Amino acid sequence: MSDVEARSASEERQRRHVSEEWDAVAFGTHCVNCMPGDCPLYVYTKDGKVVREEAAGVIEPNEPGVPDMNPLVCQKGLGWSRELEGPERLLHPMRRSGERGEGRWERISWDEALSEVADAMLDAIEEVGPAAIVTEMSPEIVTVPPTARFTGILGVTVLDVDGTINDFFTGYQQVFGKFSFAASMDDLFHTELLLIWHSNPAHTVIPSFHFITEARYRGAEVALFSTDVNPSHSHVDYHVPVRHGSDAALALAMCQVIVSEGLVDRAFASSQTDLSLLVRTDTDEFLREGHVQEGGRDDRFFQLHPERGLVPAEPANLLLDFAPELEEGCEVKTLDAGTVLVEPLFARVRRLLDAHYTPEQASSVCEAHPETIRMLARKVASRRTRILLGAGVCKYFHGDLMTRSMLLMLGLTGNWGKKGAGVGGWCSSLFDGLSTVMGKTKPGVEGGKELLDGSRMIRDHLVAQDPSLTGELPDRELLKAVTSRSIVPPAFFWYEHAGYKERWNRSDWSDPTMVRKFDDYWREAIASKAWGEVADSTPLTPPRVLLEIGGNTLRRTRGGKKALLENLWPKLDKVVCMDYRMSQTALYADILLPATQHYEKTSFSMPTPWSMVLAMGQAVATPPGEARGEWQVLGDLCKKLAERAEARGLESYPHFSGETRRFDALWDAFTLSGTMADEESAAAAMLADAVTSGNMPQGTTLDTFRRKGHSRYADWSFIALAKANASPFPKNETHSPLRNHIEQGQPYPTLTRRAQFLIDHPWYREAGEDLPVHKEPPPMGGQHPFRLSGGHSRWSIHAMNMSSPLMLETHRGKPFALINEAAAREKGIEDDSLVRIWNDVGEFIVNARLSPAQRPDGLTVYNGFEGFMFPRGRGANEVEPGMVKWLHLVGDYGHLSYAPTEWQPVPFDRCINVDCEPFTGEL
Amino acid sequence: MSGSEKTNEPDTVDRQLAMVIDLNKCLGCQTCTVACKKLWNRDAGTDYAYWNNVETQPGKGYPALWPETGGRSGAGEVKRGEVPDLDSGYGRAWDFNHRAAFESAAKPAGEKAWLQPNEEAHWGANWDEDRGAGHYPEDNHYFYLPRLCNHCTHPACLNACPRHAIYKDKRNGIVLVDQDSCHGYRFCVEACPYKKVYFDPMRQVTTKCLFCLPRIEEGVPMACARQCPGRLRFVGYRDDPEGPIWKLVEKWKVALPLHPEYGLAPNVFYLPPLSPPKLDAAGRPTAEPRIPMYHLESLFGETVGAALETLRSERRKRRRGEPSELMDILIAYDWHKSFALSSEHEVSR
């Protein structure tokens, strides 16, 4: 062979390596709980097996002059096909053959498995009722529609997802009355000042991180507030190190600078917030109509007009044609206390800030230099400012106070409802098809239309009854009305059933301003009936069957593995886990049902405003073993329930709606007479409903998705959790939420119909939290010198991908605790050696990763590692007490009331007190 | 597909394909690493090899301490270097014990297995991730350095090969190994001071990044560049005055080769990293960036200061609302335009 030919042969082999490894390519995506998670990919297959995937890069730009979102991908997405045939994949239905958690399984048929599950469910229904069957709403979007439909029809106990995943921002709800809103990720390009706070976007938002660096090139400045010098730090203009849990002091000091230097956007603060509302100086409450007028309402408030004096604060429209008094008060004759001095809330806030939060005062708390505080405060006041506020904040005990303080700063400076400004929460409700298939009772688009028309009728009725319900307000009332009995905040379940009663009543781990026992507040909250019948009855209903469908409670419930295994598991006759992989929870299940995965079934991605597109995954790979889709399995389970019920002579079951429902009608009800019997037909139904409602463009079908991989929405979804975005539907522009409040004066869904900084509830006044203040983090876990925190890792979507060899090889191949290098050496801890981390709750052992970039008293263990990745099977979860804040039990104060995925107590896992030492024992 | 014309005379290539990597956009996510790994080097023999890696700087890098093990080739002279050790230099591809971990979940502490590599693992391609240098909180610093073959104009590997098995593709200057001529002597592995030639012990040949030649031939950018979520990689030909490479390297002089002192004239260029200011003892930001100049100069040569100053001044211009061609290129408004290749930039479907 000649030299030239030999070289050609070598090259040719490499060409073939690329071209011959696949024989088909199709669009795919990942339908998981990921932000944005709408990444269209090309999925390359050969003989029905995925060989690899590649970013499609097909997203059209949203707005001229703003960068596009391509390629829209991350390393997990590119490596996802490894999950399909990974070592954790569940291939066959299995029955536990040893003790729970022993890891011994026997393979059984689908029929046997479903029979066993059905029998356990029927036992529970006969003994207690459907409520003894408990399921967690999984955030894995692919599992949501079939699971919600199934559990809704049966009427089982469904634990609210935002309580179980701890991602609910209490502070957003306290101020805005909602948290389900978010900007499109390209809106960040309009930002002039970005404050990265409780966030590490280099880990958490890999596909959209480029908008940060590109905004910087456009002229934006970026500051990072964090306890550690986290991986996002190299892309910022200022790194401001702060002490754990001191962020409220920092934010309030910035407010103090803004107010004392006259930098307040007074027009914005007056119209958009409660700072112009009058408060009584005798009781510190808002002045209410009921205080001055017999029979007056207690949800109507007042402002002080410079000429006309006391005027009612308009509830239906916030736009003002006058400048209400912000500094001076007046005397008012009240029914209950005679003449009382009232003043605008702004005046009281100013006094609070001047008394306690000068930059010098705050600096001694948060450790940021007063000059830095002043410099950044002035920038906030003069620039379109966005806070990239991570979900870490809501996992601090006083994260609500931090969030309220940050939002006060934005409210004082007119920094939301505008391009590039504001904050964002979590919104995953942009797709009408999701809602219709969960709720409709008749097949076809007629069924979807009936549901939408019904909703519209109730909404119209609500508005007719109260014309002041403008903007999104009737939608929220509708949401509460239609979902009031179907979902329960998990706190009410855990308290009685999962061992948290003892922990939450540990007043030495809680805040010292909780003057009574936690249990007193608990009882009062239950007695108020504010949390509804489900919350009342759940603690009294013995759990018998746990259905985990795409969920992983033993990993993610804060402090949960120990608490749940010791307290909840013994009460459960059957733990059923349907998943594609062996999760921490699957390890302790009784029955395992293998689920299909992305690329193996037709499904849609997370419908978020981040991308403003919906992506579709297709069935291009042959499922391994006997894995099946959730629609099919739950449909089969309906049939099996009917069959087994008949065998024991059981015809019907009581549904929480009051109806008696027949078991033999289950399958028809679930599949709507077979029209939604598998993933493909369900996806088609979702899409048809969304096209009918106008949410998806006319002409959109599964085929158009197959050709393009994704589609833009045509309009907002009808449900309140989408309308919370409160902005015009973006056409040829980026999406910034909350614009309708500013541009049209639409009210906020709060008690005062304004962004609300005062919570004049007696518990809040008692605790000194009626206004945003700084409080020290309570010593959760006991008195120990290190503060343990976490955050999302780079290499996983929660626990998914975490144990993938492909991802493990991109770091050290094991969990680790980041420890300050000098602090570790003082304790004799070497890099990569094992350390024991412990507190009053428990202990775990993990490899140390020494880094100078950690605070000397900080320890970071990223979230998402499964217990089985740690020595002795115990992860950081073991030292978390999973505390909740008693003030979040208030459920009967205006906007502090429950709606699904919103206001509720959620456990904390940041800033846990621990100690550490070299581990020297036997493993 | 026809074979390429080859040349062992580096100056005779028709065009030189090049890449610019903007470190100010790199977030260390390893998507490029995974994109490369999914396409190449998946089987025994090459499973340890990352043609593309991202290492935290300061840090030992991948393979460990590579700048100290290279055979430098100043003025075209080749000097023998070291072949990194599979365990302590590269780190082996790990096998994990998933099954044992699952099967022992409820066993008592002493008998419990947990998920870990079956081998003793003390080094890997990203072992030093996120550690960096400095003291908390005044001057901690680290940044991410993606590395791949530089497709040098004067490749040390090419010169080192007694078999003349390494050549440049005349059409685009990509450095390729003819594995049929390679006898596995590893002189090239020793010689490359960037340590970007790997030995495949199963096939007894060397292997290296080919700039995804088969994709380039179809007008599709490299897997690492095209799938970079941080959008920090620009691809094109050195001589294209309309393309991003020429503008960033020649016109704006902000994209610099790694270790120019090695004398190999790399064709992968880097925009050096800006960094937030150090804090003074009281915690106030100073005027001094956190990443020490000496470290950047040791990586990118003495012109790095001028490149950083250009970046800073253009950024200030943009903040004042003035136009800046440089900032607009780096923003990459239209992602497709980051890749100036000859034909359509679509993935073959």
Short mmCIF file of N, CA and C in Angstrom, two decimals, chain A residues 183-231:
data_model
loop_
_atom_site.label_atom_id
_atom_site.label_comp_id
_atom_site.label_asym_id
_atom_site.label_seq_id
_atom_site.Cartn_x
_atom_site.Cartn_y
_atom_site.Cartn_z
N ALA A 183 -39.05 35.70 33.71
CA ALA A 183 -38.71 36.35 32.44
C ALA A 183 -38.19 35.31 31.46
N SER A 184 -38.28 35.63 30.19
CA SER A 184 -37.56 34.80 29.22
C SER A 184 -36.08 35.04 29.45
N MET A 185 -35.28 34.02 29.16
CA MET A 185 -33.89 34.13 29.57
C MET A 185 -33.13 35.20 28.79
N ASP A 186 -33.61 35.52 27.58
CA ASP A 186 -32.90 36.56 26.82
C ASP A 186 -33.22 37.96 27.33
N ASP A 187 -34.25 38.09 28.16
CA ASP A 187 -34.55 39.41 28.72
C ASP A 187 -33.39 39.93 29.56
N LEU A 188 -32.58 39.01 30.02
CA LEU A 188 -31.42 39.39 30.82
C LEU A 188 -30.45 40.31 30.05
N PHE A 189 -30.53 40.21 28.71
CA PHE A 189 -29.64 41.03 27.89
C PHE A 189 -29.95 42.53 28.07
N HIS A 190 -31.17 42.83 28.48
CA HIS A 190 -31.55 44.24 28.69
C HIS A 190 -31.11 44.77 30.04
N THR A 191 -30.61 43.87 30.89
CA THR A 191 -30.27 44.29 32.25
C THR A 191 -29.06 45.22 32.24
N GLU A 192 -29.12 46.23 33.07
CA GLU A 192 -27.96 47.14 33.21
C GLU A 192 -27.13 46.82 34.44
N LEU A 193 -27.80 46.30 35.44
CA LEU A 193 -27.08 45.87 36.65
C LEU A 193 -27.67 44.54 37.10
N LEU A 194 -26.82 43.54 37.17
CA LEU A 194 -27.30 42.21 37.58
C LEU A 194 -26.70 41.89 38.94
N LEU A 195 -27.58 41.57 39.87
CA LEU A 195 -27.13 41.15 41.19
C LEU A 195 -27.37 39.65 41.30
N ILE A 196 -26.29 38.89 41.32
CA ILE A 196 -26.42 37.43 41.47
C ILE A 196 -26.43 37.16 42.97
N TRP A 197 -27.55 36.62 43.44
CA TRP A 197 -27.74 36.54 44.88
C TRP A 197 -28.32 35.17 45.23
N HIS A 198 -27.68 34.48 46.14
CA HIS A 198 -28.10 33.10 46.46
C HIS A 198 -28.18 32.27 45.21
N SER A 199 -27.23 32.47 44.35
CA SER A 199 -27.33 31.82 43.06
C SER A 199 -25.94 31.56 42.51
N ASN A 200 -25.84 30.52 41.72
CA ASN A 200 -24.59 30.16 41.10
C ASN A 200 -24.90 29.73 39.67
N PRO A 201 -25.22 30.73 38.83
CA PRO A 201 -25.73 30.38 37.49
C PRO A 201 -24.76 29.55 36.66
N ALA A 202 -23.46 29.59 36.99
CA ALA A 202 -22.53 28.76 36.22
C ALA A 202 -22.84 27.28 36.42
N HIS A 203 -23.50 26.95 37.50
CA HIS A 203 -23.96 25.57 37.70
C HIS A 203 -25.40 25.39 37.24
N THR A 204 -26.22 26.37 37.54
CA THR A 204 -27.66 26.10 37.53
C THR A 204 -28.36 26.47 36.23
N VAL A 205 -27.81 27.39 35.47
CA VAL A 205 -28.51 27.78 34.23
C VAL A 205 -27.51 27.78 33.07
N ILE A 206 -26.91 26.64 32.87
CA ILE A 206 -25.85 26.53 31.88
C ILE A 206 -26.29 27.00 30.49
N PRO A 207 -27.49 26.60 30.01
CA PRO A 207 -27.85 27.02 28.65
C PRO A 207 -28.05 28.53 28.51
N SER A 208 -28.40 29.21 29.57
CA SER A 208 -28.69 30.64 29.43
C SER A 208 -27.61 31.52 30.06
N PHE A 209 -26.56 30.92 30.55
CA PHE A 209 -25.51 31.71 31.19
C PHE A 209 -24.93 32.75 30.24
N HIS A 210 -24.92 32.44 28.94
CA HIS A 210 -24.28 33.37 28.00
C HIS A 210 -24.96 34.73 27.99
N PHE A 211 -26.23 34.79 28.39
CA PHE A 211 -26.86 36.12 28.43
C PHE A 211 -26.22 37.01 29.49
N ILE A 212 -25.65 36.40 30.50
CA ILE A 212 -24.94 37.20 31.52
C ILE A 212 -23.66 37.78 30.92
N THR A 213 -22.86 36.92 30.31
CA THR A 213 -21.60 37.42 29.76
C THR A 213 -21.86 38.38 28.59
N GLU A 214 -22.92 38.10 27.85
CA GLU A 214 -23.20 38.96 26.70
C GLU A 214 -23.79 40.30 27.15
N ALA A 215 -24.58 40.28 28.22
CA ALA A 215 -25.07 41.56 28.78
C ALA A 215 -23.88 42.38 29.29
N ARG A 216 -22.90 41.72 29.83
CA ARG A 216 -21.70 42.45 30.28
C ARG A 216 -21.01 43.12 29.10
N TYR A 217 -20.90 42.40 28.00
CA TYR A 217 -20.28 43.00 26.82
C TYR A 217 -21.15 44.15 26.28
N ARG A 218 -22.44 44.09 26.52
CA ARG A 218 -23.31 45.17 26.08
C ARG A 218 -23.19 46.38 27.01
N GLY A 219 -22.61 46.17 28.17
CA GLY A 219 -22.42 47.31 29.07
C GLY A 219 -22.92 47.09 30.48
N ALA A 220 -23.57 45.96 30.74
CA ALA A 220 -24.10 45.71 32.08
C ALA A 220 -22.96 45.45 33.07
N GLU A 221 -23.21 45.78 34.32
CA GLU A 221 -22.30 45.38 35.39
C GLU A 221 -22.96 44.26 36.19
N VAL A 222 -22.10 43.43 36.78
CA VAL A 222 -22.60 42.26 37.51
C VAL A 222 -21.94 42.21 38.88
N ALA A 223 -22.75 42.01 39.91
CA ALA A 223 -22.21 41.81 41.26
C ALA A 223 -22.70 40.47 41.78
N LEU A 224 -21.85 39.81 42.52
CA LEU A 224 -22.20 38.51 43.10
C LEU A 224 -22.12 38.62 44.61
N PHE A 225 -23.24 38.34 45.27
CA PHE A 225 -23.25 38.27 46.73
C PHE A 225 -23.26 36.79 47.10
N SER A 226 -22.25 36.35 47.79
CA SER A 226 -22.27 34.93 48.18
C SER A 226 -21.32 34.70 49.33
N THR A 227 -21.59 33.62 50.03
CA THR A 227 -20.72 33.28 51.15
C THR A 227 -19.40 32.73 50.64
N ASP A 228 -19.45 31.99 49.52
CA ASP A 228 -18.22 31.44 48.97
C ASP A 228 -17.86 32.20 47.70
N VAL A 229 -16.66 31.97 47.21
CA VAL A 229 -16.27 32.55 45.93
C VAL A 229 -16.67 31.51 44.89
N ASN A 230 -17.92 31.53 44.54
CA ASN A 230 -18.49 30.40 43.81
C ASN A 230 -18.10 30.44 42.33
N PRO A 231 -18.39 29.36 41.61
CA PRO A 231 -17.91 29.26 40.23
C PRO A 231 -18.41 30.35 39.28
#
